[in-house]
Amino acid sequence: MSNPSHQPFTATDTWYEDADKYWKTVPSSVDGMLGGLEVVHAPDIRDSTKFIEKLRTNHGLKTQYACDCGAGIGRVTKHFLLPQFEKVDMVEQNGQFLEVASSTYLREEKQNGRIGHMFSLGLQDFGPAKGRYDVIWCQWVLSHLTDSDLVKFLQNSADSLKHNGMVCVKENVASRGYVVDSEDSSVTRSAEVFESLFKKAGLKIIEVQTQTDFPDGLFKVKMWALQSIEFN
């Protein structure tokens, strides 16, 4: 169902529980992580890599330690973050996905010490340590947070950054307002809504980029790099 309103959507009382139940039905595979659209994998990794390279070149971003939020089995960690960063933590509500990451999909990388902490919890409950990360990467996961929890998460994420670190958001965007999906308990926000929430969290936009070469008929996908308004 859709709600093309610019007012905050109203989450159900079982919003997070319903999302958890949905993801427990999803296969622990790359195809499962992408909702059967494995065709988007290559252009997704390519454009994310270009985005980080731009941040490194134009803004002096360091690439020692990243956190992959909504990591699933580690598709983004394996193919995008680990080639760019020395070490990556993973946050994922579904413990089965992390078990697959640890035992098979990222087994070698974990044994080699490239995978740090693996946090099995939802982002609404994640409180990262202060001053730990160069980048917190959030991709196709913030749709599961309510507006108030998203603002709180962004504020906590900003506090967890090292000097000149950035919170990076890569999400589907609606043409306007909100589009709510009751099947997986998620909400797709417009760029305008996202940017108003970034501002509410005390974050400023450093770079923004639109994903290219995805199949027709999908939501537009945008990437933002964010820093605290207080950071000069």
JSON list of C-alpha atoms in Angstrom, two decimals:
[
{"chain": "A", "resi": 1, "resn": "MET", "atom": "CA", "xyz": [0.00, 0.00, 0.00]},
{"chain": "A", "resi": 2, "resn": "SER", "atom": "CA", "xyz": [1.17, 3.56, -0.58]},
{"chain": "A", "resi": 3, "resn": "ASN", "atom": "CA", "xyz": [0.95, 6.74, 1.39]},
{"chain": "A", "resi": 4, "resn": "PRO", "atom": "CA", "xyz": [2.07, 9.67, -0.80]},
{"chain": "A", "resi": 5, "resn": "SER", "atom": "CA", "xyz": [1.97, 12.08, 2.12]},
{"chain": "A", "resi": 6, "resn": "HIS", "atom": "CA", "xyz": [4.67, 14.47, 3.22]},
{"chain": "A", "resi": 7, "resn": "GLN", "atom": "CA", "xyz": [3.61, 13.89, 6.82]},
{"chain": "A", "resi": 8, "resn": "PRO", "atom": "CA", "xyz": [5.44, 11.20, 8.84]},
{"chain": "A", "resi": 9, "resn": "PHE", "atom": "CA", "xyz": [3.92, 7.79, 8.25]},
{"chain": "A", "resi": 10, "resn": "THR", "atom": "CA", "xyz": [2.42, 5.90, 11.18]},
{"chain": "A", "resi": 11, "resn": "ALA", "atom": "CA", "xyz": [4.20, 2.63, 11.90]},
{"chain": "A", "resi": 12, "resn": "THR", "atom": "CA", "xyz": [2.15, -0.31, 13.16]},
{"chain": "A", "resi": 13, "resn": "ASP", "atom": "CA", "xyz": [2.64, -1.57, 16.71]},
{"chain": "A", "resi": 14, "resn": "THR", "atom": "CA", "xyz": [4.43, -4.62, 15.27]},
{"chain": "A", "resi": 15, "resn": "TRP", "atom": "CA", "xyz": [6.51, -2.72, 12.67]},
{"chain": "A", "resi": 16, "resn": "TYR", "atom": "CA", "xyz": [9.89, -4.17, 13.67]},
{"chain": "A", "resi": 17, "resn": "GLU", "atom": "CA", "xyz": [8.57, -7.61, 14.53]},
{"chain": "A", "resi": 18, "resn": "ASP", "atom": "CA", "xyz": [6.88, -7.88, 11.13]},
{"chain": "A", "resi": 19, "resn": "ALA", "atom": "CA", "xyz": [10.09, -6.91, 9.31]},
{"chain": "A", "resi": 20, "resn": "ASP", "atom": "CA", "xyz": [12.02, -9.50, 11.31]},
{"chain": "A", "resi": 21, "resn": "LYS", "atom": "CA", "xyz": [9.49, -12.20, 10.41]},
{"chain": "A", "resi": 22, "resn": "TYR", "atom": "CA", "xyz": [9.69, -11.25, 6.72]},
{"chain": "A", "resi": 23, "resn": "TRP", "atom": "CA", "xyz": [13.49, -11.45, 6.53]},
{"chain": "A", "resi": 24, "resn": "LYS", "atom": "CA", "xyz": [13.48, -14.84, 8.23]},
{"chain": "A", "resi": 25, "resn": "THR", "atom": "CA", "xyz": [11.70, -16.14, 5.11]},
{"chain": "A", "resi": 26, "resn": "VAL", "atom": "CA", "xyz": [14.39, -14.80, 2.74]},
{"chain": "A", "resi": 27, "resn": "PRO", "atom": "CA", "xyz": [17.12, -17.17, 1.44]},
{"chain": "A", "resi": 28, "resn": "SER", "atom": "CA", "xyz": [20.64, -16.56, 2.78]},
{"chain": "A", "resi": 29, "resn": "SER", "atom": "CA", "xyz": [22.06, -15.88, -0.69]},
{"chain": "A", "resi": 30, "resn": "VAL", "atom": "CA", "xyz": [23.06, -12.92, -2.86]},
{"chain": "A", "resi": 31, "resn": "ASP", "atom": "CA", "xyz": [19.83, -13.35, -4.82]},
{"chain": "A", "resi": 32, "resn": "GLY", "atom": "CA", "xyz": [17.89, -13.33, -1.55]},
{"chain": "A", "resi": 33, "resn": "MET", "atom": "CA", "xyz": [19.64, -10.17, -0.38]},
{"chain": "A", "resi": 34, "resn": "LEU", "atom": "CA", "xyz": [18.67, -8.46, -3.65]},
{"chain": "A", "resi": 35, "resn": "GLY", "atom": "CA", "xyz": [15.07, -9.64, -3.72]},
{"chain": "A", "resi": 36, "resn": "GLY", "atom": "CA", "xyz": [15.62, -11.77, -6.81]},
{"chain": "A", "resi": 37, "resn": "LEU", "atom": "CA", "xyz": [17.26, -8.89, -8.69]},
{"chain": "A", "resi": 38, "resn": "GLU", "atom": "CA", "xyz": [20.84, -10.13, -8.83]},
{"chain": "A", "resi": 39, "resn": "VAL", "atom": "CA", "xyz": [21.16, -8.18, -12.09]},
{"chain": "A", "resi": 40, "resn": "VAL", "atom": "CA", "xyz": [21.67, -4.98, -10.04]},
{"chain": "A", "resi": 41, "resn": "HIS", "atom": "CA", "xyz": [24.72, -6.36, -8.20]},
{"chain": "A", "resi": 42, "resn": "ALA", "atom": "CA", "xyz": [27.44, -5.28, -10.65]},
{"chain": "A", "resi": 43, "resn": "PRO", "atom": "CA", "xyz": [26.26, -1.70, -11.27]},
{"chain": "A", "resi": 44, "resn": "ASP", "atom": "CA", "xyz": [25.55, -1.30, -7.56]},
{"chain": "A", "resi": 45, "resn": "ILE", "atom": "CA", "xyz": [29.10, -2.21, -6.56]},
{"chain": "A", "resi": 46, "resn": "ARG", "atom": "CA", "xyz": [30.58, -0.14, -9.39]},
{"chain": "A", "resi": 47, "resn": "ASP", "atom": "CA", "xyz": [28.75, 3.08, -8.49]},
{"chain": "A", "resi": 48, "resn": "SER", "atom": "CA", "xyz": [29.30, 2.68, -4.75]},
{"chain": "A", "resi": 49, "resn": "THR", "atom": "CA", "xyz": [33.02, 2.28, -5.41]},
{"chain": "A", "resi": 50, "resn": "LYS", "atom": "CA", "xyz": [33.07, 5.44, -7.53]},
{"chain": "A", "resi": 51, "resn": "PHE", "atom": "CA", "xyz": [31.27, 7.27, -4.73]},
{"chain": "A", "resi": 52, "resn": "ILE", "atom": "CA", "xyz": [33.84, 6.30, -2.10]},
{"chain": "A", "resi": 53, "resn": "GLU", "atom": "CA", "xyz": [36.69, 7.14, -4.48]},
{"chain": "A", "resi": 54, "resn": "LYS", "atom": "CA", "xyz": [35.17, 10.62, -4.94]},
{"chain": "A", "resi": 55, "resn": "LEU", "atom": "CA", "xyz": [34.95, 11.09, -1.17]},
{"chain": "A", "resi": 56, "resn": "ARG", "atom": "CA", "xyz": [38.55, 9.99, -0.75]},
{"chain": "A", "resi": 57, "resn": "THR", "atom": "CA", "xyz": [39.85, 12.23, -3.54]},
{"chain": "A", "resi": 58, "resn": "ASN", "atom": "CA", "xyz": [37.74, 15.34, -2.98]},
{"chain": "A", "resi": 59, "resn": "HIS", "atom": "CA", "xyz": [37.20, 15.27, 0.78]},
{"chain": "A", "resi": 60, "resn": "GLY", "atom": "CA", "xyz": [40.15, 13.38, 2.24]},
{"chain": "A", "resi": 61, "resn": "LEU", "atom": "CA", "xyz": [38.09, 10.44, 3.51]},
{"chain": "A", "resi": 62, "resn": "LYS", "atom": "CA", "xyz": [40.20, 7.81, 5.29]},
{"chain": "A", "resi": 63, "resn": "THR", "atom": "CA", "xyz": [39.49, 4.15, 4.56]},
{"chain": "A", "resi": 64, "resn": "GLN", "atom": "CA", "xyz": [40.67, 2.19, 7.56]},
{"chain": "A", "resi": 65, "resn": "TYR", "atom": "CA", "xyz": [37.48, 1.09, 9.32]},
{"chain": "A", "resi": 66, "resn": "ALA", "atom": "CA", "xyz": [33.88, 0.86, 8.05]},
{"chain": "A", "resi": 67, "resn": "CYS", "atom": "CA", "xyz": [30.60, -0.43, 9.40]},
{"chain": "A", "resi": 68, "resn": "ASP", "atom": "CA", "xyz": [28.09, -2.16, 7.10]},
{"chain": "A", "resi": 69, "resn": "CYS", "atom": "CA", "xyz": [24.58, -1.56, 8.44]},
{"chain": "A", "resi": 70, "resn": "GLY", "atom": "CA", "xyz": [21.89, -3.98, 7.32]},
{"chain": "A", "resi": 71, "resn": "ALA", "atom": "CA", "xyz": [24.72, -6.22, 6.14]},
{"chain": "A", "resi": 72, "resn": "GLY", "atom": "CA", "xyz": [22.75, -9.39, 5.36]},
{"chain": "A", "resi": 73, "resn": "ILE", "atom": "CA", "xyz": [25.19, -12.16, 4.46]},
{"chain": "A", "resi": 74, "resn": "GLY", "atom": "CA", "xyz": [27.81, -9.55, 3.58]},
{"chain": "A", "resi": 75, "resn": "ARG", "atom": "CA", "xyz": [27.37, -8.91, -0.15]},
{"chain": "A", "resi": 76, "resn": "VAL", "atom": "CA", "xyz": [28.25, -5.21, 0.21]},
{"chain": "A", "resi": 77, "resn": "THR", "atom": "CA", "xyz": [31.01, -5.98, 2.71]},
{"chain": "A", "resi": 78, "resn": "LYS", "atom": "CA", "xyz": [32.65, -8.57, 0.47]},
{"chain": "A", "resi": 79, "resn": "HIS", "atom": "CA", "xyz": [32.45, -6.89, -2.91]},
{"chain": "A", "resi": 80, "resn": "PHE", "atom": "CA", "xyz": [32.53, -3.18, -2.04]},
{"chain": "A", "resi": 81, "resn": "LEU", "atom": "CA", "xyz": [33.68, -2.32, 1.47]},
{"chain": "A", "resi": 82, "resn": "LEU", "atom": "CA", "xyz": [36.53, -4.80, 1.97]},
{"chain": "A", "resi": 83, "resn": "PRO", "atom": "CA", "xyz": [38.25, -3.81, -1.31]},
{"chain": "A", "resi": 84, "resn": "GLN", "atom": "CA", "xyz": [38.16, -0.20, -0.02]},
{"chain": "A", "resi": 85, "resn": "PHE", "atom": "CA", "xyz": [38.63, -0.51, 3.75]},
{"chain": "A", "resi": 86, "resn": "GLU", "atom": "CA", "xyz": [41.11, -2.38, 5.92]},
{"chain": "A", "resi": 87, "resn": "LYS", "atom": "CA", "xyz": [38.46, -3.68, 8.31]},
{"chain": "A", "resi": 88, "resn": "VAL", "atom": "CA", "xyz": [34.66, -3.87, 8.38]},
{"chain": "A", "resi": 89, "resn": "ASP", "atom": "CA", "xyz": [32.13, -4.42, 11.17]},
{"chain": "A", "resi": 90, "resn": "MET", "atom": "CA", "xyz": [28.70, -5.79, 10.28]},
{"chain": "A", "resi": 91, "resn": "VAL", "atom": "CA", "xyz": [25.28, -5.02, 11.77]},
{"chain": "A", "resi": 92, "resn": "GLU", "atom": "CA", "xyz": [22.41, -7.34, 10.85]},
{"chain": "A", "resi": 93, "resn": "GLN", "atom": "CA", "xyz": [19.21, -8.19, 12.69]},
{"chain": "A", "resi": 94, "resn": "ASN", "atom": "CA", "xyz": [18.94, -11.68, 11.18]},
{"chain": "A", "resi": 95, "resn": "GLY", "atom": "CA", "xyz": [21.34, -13.96, 13.04]},
{"chain": "A", "resi": 96, "resn": "GLN", "atom": "CA", "xyz": [21.09, -16.63, 10.33]},
{"chain": "A", "resi": 97, "resn": "PHE", "atom": "CA", "xyz": [22.50, -14.21, 7.74]},
{"chain": "A", "resi": 98, "resn": "LEU", "atom": "CA", "xyz": [25.48, -13.47, 9.99]},
{"chain": "A", "resi": 99, "resn": "GLU", "atom": "CA", "xyz": [26.02, -17.19, 10.58]},
{"chain": "A", "resi": 100, "resn": "VAL", "atom": "CA", "xyz": [26.23, -17.74, 6.81]},
{"chain": "A", "resi": 101, "resn": "ALA", "atom": "CA", "xyz": [28.61, -14.79, 6.53]},
{"chain": "A", "resi": 102, "resn": "SER", "atom": "CA", "xyz": [30.86, -16.13, 9.27]},
{"chain": "A", "resi": 103, "resn": "SER", "atom": "CA", "xyz": [30.85, -19.80, 8.27]},
{"chain": "A", "resi": 104, "resn": "THR", "atom": "CA", "xyz": [30.93, -19.59, 4.48]},
{"chain": "A", "resi": 105, "resn": "TYR", "atom": "CA", "xyz": [30.42, -16.34, 2.56]},
{"chain": "A", "resi": 106, "resn": "LEU", "atom": "CA", "xyz": [33.05, -14.32, 4.47]},
{"chain": "A", "resi": 107, "resn": "ARG", "atom": "CA", "xyz": [34.84, -17.17, 6.23]},
{"chain": "A", "resi": 108, "resn": "GLU", "atom": "CA", "xyz": [38.28, -16.41, 4.81]},
{"chain": "A", "resi": 109, "resn": "GLU", "atom": "CA", "xyz": [37.97, -12.68, 5.38]},
{"chain": "A", "resi": 110, "resn": "LYS", "atom": "CA", "xyz": [36.91, -13.27, 9.00]},
{"chain": "A", "resi": 111, "resn": "GLN", "atom": "CA", "xyz": [39.77, -15.70, 9.61]},
{"chain": "A", "resi": 112, "resn": "ASN", "atom": "CA", "xyz": [42.18, -13.10, 8.21]},
{"chain": "A", "resi": 113, "resn": "GLY", "atom": "CA", "xyz": [40.92, -10.47, 10.67]},
{"chain": "A", "resi": 114, "resn": "ARG", "atom": "CA", "xyz": [39.34, -8.24, 8.02]},
{"chain": "A", "resi": 115, "resn": "ILE", "atom": "CA", "xyz": [35.89, -8.70, 9.59]},
{"chain": "A", "resi": 116, "resn": "GLY", "atom": "CA", "xyz": [35.62, -7.17, 13.03]},
{"chain": "A", "resi": 117, "resn": "HIS", "atom": "CA", "xyz": [32.50, -7.21, 15.17]},
{"chain": "A", "resi": 118, "resn": "MET", "atom": "CA", "xyz": [29.32, -8.86, 13.91]},
{"chain": "A", "resi": 119, "resn": "PHE", "atom": "CA", "xyz": [26.37, -7.29, 15.71]},
{"chain": "A", "resi": 120, "resn": "SER", "atom": "CA", "xyz": [23.12, -9.27, 15.55]},
{"chain": "A", "resi": 121, "resn": "LEU", "atom": "CA", "xyz": [20.54, -6.56, 16.19]},
{"chain": "A", "resi": 122, "resn": "GLY", "atom": "CA", "xyz": [18.33, -4.06, 14.42]},
{"chain": "A", "resi": 123, "resn": "LEU", "atom": "CA", "xyz": [19.55, -0.53, 13.76]},
{"chain": "A", "resi": 124, "resn": "GLN", "atom": "CA", "xyz": [16.91, 0.83, 16.14]},
{"chain": "A", "resi": 125, "resn": "ASP", "atom": "CA", "xyz": [18.91, -0.89, 18.92]},
{"chain": "A", "resi": 126, "resn": "PHE", "atom": "CA", "xyz": [22.44, -0.25, 17.61]},
{"chain": "A", "resi": 127, "resn": "GLY", "atom": "CA", "xyz": [24.64, 2.06, 19.68]},
{"chain": "A", "resi": 128, "resn": "PRO", "atom": "CA", "xyz": [28.06, 2.18, 18.00]},
{"chain": "A", "resi": 129, "resn": "ALA", "atom": "CA", "xyz": [31.15, 3.09, 20.00]},
{"chain": "A", "resi": 130, "resn": "LYS", "atom": "CA", "xyz": [32.21, 6.72, 19.79]},
{"chain": "A", "resi": 131, "resn": "GLY", "atom": "CA", "xyz": [35.04, 7.62, 17.42]},
{"chain": "A", "resi": 132, "resn": "ARG", "atom": "CA", "xyz": [35.39, 4.14, 15.89]},
{"chain": "A", "resi": 133, "resn": "TYR", "atom": "CA", "xyz": [34.59, 4.40, 12.18]},
{"chain": "A", "resi": 134, "resn": "ASP", "atom": "CA", "xyz": [35.72, 6.26, 9.06]},
{"chain": "A", "resi": 135, "resn": "VAL", "atom": "CA", "xyz": [32.46, 5.34, 7.34]},
{"chain": "A", "resi": 136, "resn": "ILE", "atom": "CA", "xyz": [29.11, 3.99, 8.43]},
{"chain": "A", "resi": 137, "resn": "TRP", "atom": "CA", "xyz": [27.53, 2.59, 5.27]},
{"chain": "A", "resi": 138, "resn": "CYS", "atom": "CA", "xyz": [23.73, 2.17, 5.29]},
{"chain": "A", "resi": 139, "resn": "GLN", "atom": "CA", "xyz": [22.27, 0.52, 2.20]},
{"chain": "A", "resi": 140, "resn": "TRP", "atom": "CA", "xyz": [18.70, -0.64, 1.63]},
{"chain": "A", "resi": 141, "resn": "VAL", "atom": "CA", "xyz": [18.03, -0.84, 5.35]},
{"chain": "A", "resi": 142, "resn": "LEU", "atom": "CA", "xyz": [16.89, 2.58, 6.61]},
{"chain": "A", "resi": 143, "resn": "SER", "atom": "CA", "xyz": [13.48, 1.91, 5.08]},
{"chain": "A", "resi": 144, "resn": "HIS", "atom": "CA", "xyz": [12.83, -0.37, 8.06]},
{"chain": "A", "resi": 145, "resn": "LEU", "atom": "CA", "xyz": [13.26, 2.44, 10.61]},
{"chain": "A", "resi": 146, "resn": "THR", "atom": "CA", "xyz": [10.56, 4.83, 11.73]},
{"chain": "A", "resi": 147, "resn": "ASP", "atom": "CA", "xyz": [11.37, 8.52, 11.24]},
{"chain": "A", "resi": 148, "resn": "SER", "atom": "CA", "xyz": [12.17, 9.07, 14.92]},
{"chain": "A", "resi": 149, "resn": "ASP", "atom": "CA", "xyz": [14.40, 5.98, 15.11]},
{"chain": "A", "resi": 150, "resn": "LEU", "atom": "CA", "xyz": [16.14, 6.99, 11.88]},
{"chain": "A", "resi": 151, "resn": "VAL", "atom": "CA", "xyz": [17.01, 10.41, 13.30]},
{"chain": "A", "resi": 152, "resn": "LYS", "atom": "CA", "xyz": [18.30, 8.80, 16.51]},
{"chain": "A", "resi": 153, "resn": "PHE", "atom": "CA", "xyz": [20.34, 6.26, 14.53]},
{"chain": "A", "resi": 154, "resn": "LEU", "atom": "CA", "xyz": [21.92, 9.00, 12.39]},
{"chain": "A", "resi": 155, "resn": "GLN", "atom": "CA", "xyz": [22.83, 11.00, 15.47]},
{"chain": "A", "resi": 156, "resn": "ASN", "atom": "CA", "xyz": [24.43, 7.95, 17.11]},
{"chain": "A", "resi": 157, "resn": "SER", "atom": "CA", "xyz": [26.25, 7.14, 13.87]},
{"chain": "A", "resi": 158, "resn": "ALA", "atom": "CA", "xyz": [27.69, 10.65, 13.62]},
{"chain": "A", "resi": 159, "resn": "ASP", "atom": "CA", "xyz": [29.03, 10.29, 17.17]},
{"chain": "A", "resi": 160, "resn": "SER", "atom": "CA", "xyz": [30.74, 7.03, 16.19]},
{"chain": "A", "resi": 161, "resn": "LEU", "atom": "CA", "xyz": [32.83, 8.63, 13.42]},
{"chain": "A", "resi": 162, "resn": "LYS", "atom": "CA", "xyz": [36.53, 9.38, 13.52]},
{"chain": "A", "resi": 163, "resn": "HIS", "atom": "CA", "xyz": [37.77, 12.83, 12.51]},
{"chain": "A", "resi": 164, "resn": "ASN", "atom": "CA", "xyz": [36.46, 13.58, 8.99]},
{"chain": "A", "resi": 165, "resn": "GLY", "atom": "CA", "xyz": [34.44, 10.37, 8.98]},
{"chain": "A", "resi": 166, "resn": "MET", "atom": "CA", "xyz": [31.12, 10.15, 7.13]},
{"chain": "A", "resi": 167, "resn": "VAL", "atom": "CA", "xyz": [27.75, 8.48, 7.33]},
{"chain": "A", "resi": 168, "resn": "CYS", "atom": "CA", "xyz": [26.88, 7.19, 3.85]},
{"chain": "A", "resi": 169, "resn": "VAL", "atom": "CA", "xyz": [23.28, 6.44, 2.94]},
{"chain": "A", "resi": 170, "resn": "LYS", "atom": "CA", "xyz": [22.27, 4.49, -0.18]},
{"chain": "A", "resi": 171, "resn": "GLU", "atom": "CA", "xyz": [18.54, 4.00, -0.45]},
{"chain": "A", "resi": 172, "resn": "ASN", "atom": "CA", "xyz": [15.58, 3.76, -2.80]},
{"chain": "A", "resi": 173, "resn": "VAL", "atom": "CA", "xyz": [13.77, 7.09, -3.15]},
{"chain": "A", "resi": 174, "resn": "ALA", "atom": "CA", "xyz": [10.12, 7.75, -3.88]},
{"chain": "A", "resi": 175, "resn": "SER", "atom": "CA", "xyz": [9.03, 10.54, -6.21]},
{"chain": "A", "resi": 176, "resn": "ARG", "atom": "CA", "xyz": [7.35, 12.28, -3.28]},
{"chain": "A", "resi": 177, "resn": "GLY", "atom": "CA", "xyz": [6.42, 11.67, 0.33]},
{"chain": "A", "resi": 178, "resn": "TYR", "atom": "CA", "xyz": [6.35, 8.09, 1.57]},
{"chain": "A", "resi": 179, "resn": "VAL", "atom": "CA", "xyz": [5.50, 4.74, -0.01]},
{"chain": "A", "resi": 180, "resn": "VAL", "atom": "CA", "xyz": [4.77, 2.08, 2.63]},
{"chain": "A", "resi": 181, "resn": "ASP", "atom": "CA", "xyz": [5.16, -1.64, 1.89]},
{"chain": "A", "resi": 182, "resn": "SER", "atom": "CA", "xyz": [3.18, -3.68, 4.41]},
{"chain": "A", "resi": 183, "resn": "GLU", "atom": "CA", "xyz": [4.61, -6.99, 3.14]},
{"chain": "A", "resi": 184, "resn": "ASP", "atom": "CA", "xyz": [8.14, -6.41, 4.47]},
{"chain": "A", "resi": 185, "resn": "SER", "atom": "CA", "xyz": [7.29, -3.58, 6.88]},
{"chain": "A", "resi": 186, "resn": "SER", "atom": "CA", "xyz": [9.29, -0.89, 5.09]},
{"chain": "A", "resi": 187, "resn": "VAL", "atom": "CA", "xyz": [8.84, 2.67, 3.89]},
{"chain": "A", "resi": 188, "resn": "THR", "atom": "CA", "xyz": [10.42, 4.29, 0.83]},
{"chain": "A", "resi": 189, "resn": "ARG", "atom": "CA", "xyz": [11.02, 8.00, 1.39]},
{"chain": "A", "resi": 190, "resn": "SER", "atom": "CA", "xyz": [11.45, 10.78, -1.13]},
{"chain": "A", "resi": 191, "resn": "ALA", "atom": "CA", "xyz": [14.80, 12.58, -1.37]},
{"chain": "A", "resi": 192, "resn": "GLU", "atom": "CA", "xyz": [13.09, 15.59, 0.16]},
{"chain": "A", "resi": 193, "resn": "VAL", "atom": "CA", "xyz": [11.96, 13.57, 3.19]},
{"chain": "A", "resi": 194, "resn": "PHE", "atom": "CA", "xyz": [15.40, 11.98, 3.61]},
{"chain": "A", "resi": 195, "resn": "GLU", "atom": "CA", "xyz": [17.15, 15.34, 3.47]},
{"chain": "A", "resi": 196, "resn": "SER", "atom": "CA", "xyz": [14.76, 16.87, 6.01]},
{"chain": "A", "resi": 197, "resn": "LEU", "atom": "CA", "xyz": [15.54, 13.97, 8.38]},
{"chain": "A", "resi": 198, "resn": "PHE", "atom": "CA", "xyz": [19.29, 14.39, 7.81]},
{"chain": "A", "resi": 199, "resn": "LYS", "atom": "CA", "xyz": [18.92, 18.04, 8.80]},
{"chain": "A", "resi": 200, "resn": "LYS", "atom": "CA", "xyz": [16.84, 17.12, 11.85]},
{"chain": "A", "resi": 201, "resn": "ALA", "atom": "CA", "xyz": [19.64, 14.76, 12.92]},
{"chain": "A", "resi": 202, "resn": "GLY", "atom": "CA", "xyz": [22.14, 17.61, 12.68]},
{"chain": "A", "resi": 203, "resn": "LEU", "atom": "CA", "xyz": [23.86, 16.35, 9.53]},
{"chain": "A", "resi": 204, "resn": "LYS", "atom": "CA", "xyz": [24.92, 18.19, 6.38]},
{"chain": "A", "resi": 205, "resn": "ILE", "atom": "CA", "xyz": [25.27, 16.74, 2.88]},
{"chain": "A", "resi": 206, "resn": "ILE", "atom": "CA", "xyz": [28.86, 16.48, 1.61]},
{"chain": "A", "resi": 207, "resn": "GLU", "atom": "CA", "xyz": [28.17, 14.65, -1.65]},
{"chain": "A", "resi": 208, "resn": "VAL", "atom": "CA", "xyz": [25.14, 13.17, -3.38]},
{"chain": "A", "resi": 209, "resn": "GLN", "atom": "CA", "xyz": [25.03, 10.82, -6.36]},
{"chain": "A", "resi": 210, "resn": "THR", "atom": "CA", "xyz": [22.33, 8.90, -8.24]},
{"chain": "A", "resi": 211, "resn": "GLN", "atom": "CA", "xyz": [22.77, 5.21, -9.04]},
{"chain": "A", "resi": 212, "resn": "THR", "atom": "CA", "xyz": [22.99, 4.42, -12.77]},
{"chain": "A", "resi": 213, "resn": "ASP", "atom": "CA", "xyz": [22.23, 1.44, -15.00]},
{"chain": "A", "resi": 214, "resn": "PHE", "atom": "CA", "xyz": [19.53, -0.23, -12.94]},
{"chain": "A", "resi": 215, "resn": "PRO", "atom": "CA", "xyz": [16.63, -1.87, -14.83]},
{"chain": "A", "resi": 216, "resn": "ASP", "atom": "CA", "xyz": [13.61, 0.22, -15.70]},
{"chain": "A", "resi": 217, "resn": "GLY", "atom": "CA", "xyz": [10.67, 0.05, -13.34]},
{"chain": "A", "resi": 218, "resn": "LEU", "atom": "CA", "xyz": [12.66, 0.19, -10.09]},
{"chain": "A", "resi": 219, "resn": "PHE", "atom": "CA", "xyz": [12.78, 3.02, -7.60]},
{"chain": "A", "resi": 220, "resn": "LYS", "atom": "CA", "xyz": [15.50, 5.59, -8.19]},
{"chain": "A", "resi": 221, "resn": "VAL", "atom": "CA", "xyz": [18.46, 5.00, -5.84]},
{"chain": "A", "resi": 222, "resn": "LYS", "atom": "CA", "xyz": [20.49, 7.84, -4.36]},
{"chain": "A", "resi": 223, "resn": "MET", "atom": "CA", "xyz": [23.68, 8.00, -2.31]},
{"chain": "A", "resi": 224, "resn": "TRP", "atom": "CA", "xyz": [24.46, 10.68, 0.26]},
{"chain": "A", "resi": 225, "resn": "ALA", "atom": "CA", "xyz": [27.63, 11.32, 2.25]},
{"chain": "A", "resi": 226, "resn": "LEU", "atom": "CA", "xyz": [26.87, 13.11, 5.51]},
{"chain": "A", "resi": 227, "resn": "GLN", "atom": "CA", "xyz": [28.78, 14.78, 8.30]},
{"chain": "A", "resi": 228, "resn": "SER", "atom": "CA", "xyz": [27.78, 16.62, 11.44]},
{"chain": "A", "resi": 229, "resn": "ILE", "atom": "CA", "xyz": [26.82, 20.25, 10.86]},
{"chain": "A", "resi": 230, "resn": "GLU", "atom": "CA", "xyz": [29.25, 21.06, 13.68]},
{"chain": "A", "resi": 231, "resn": "PHE", "atom": "CA", "xyz": [32.21, 19.53, 11.80]},
{"chain": "A", "resi": 232, "resn": "ASN", "atom": "CA", "xyz": [34.28, 22.07, 9.84]}
]
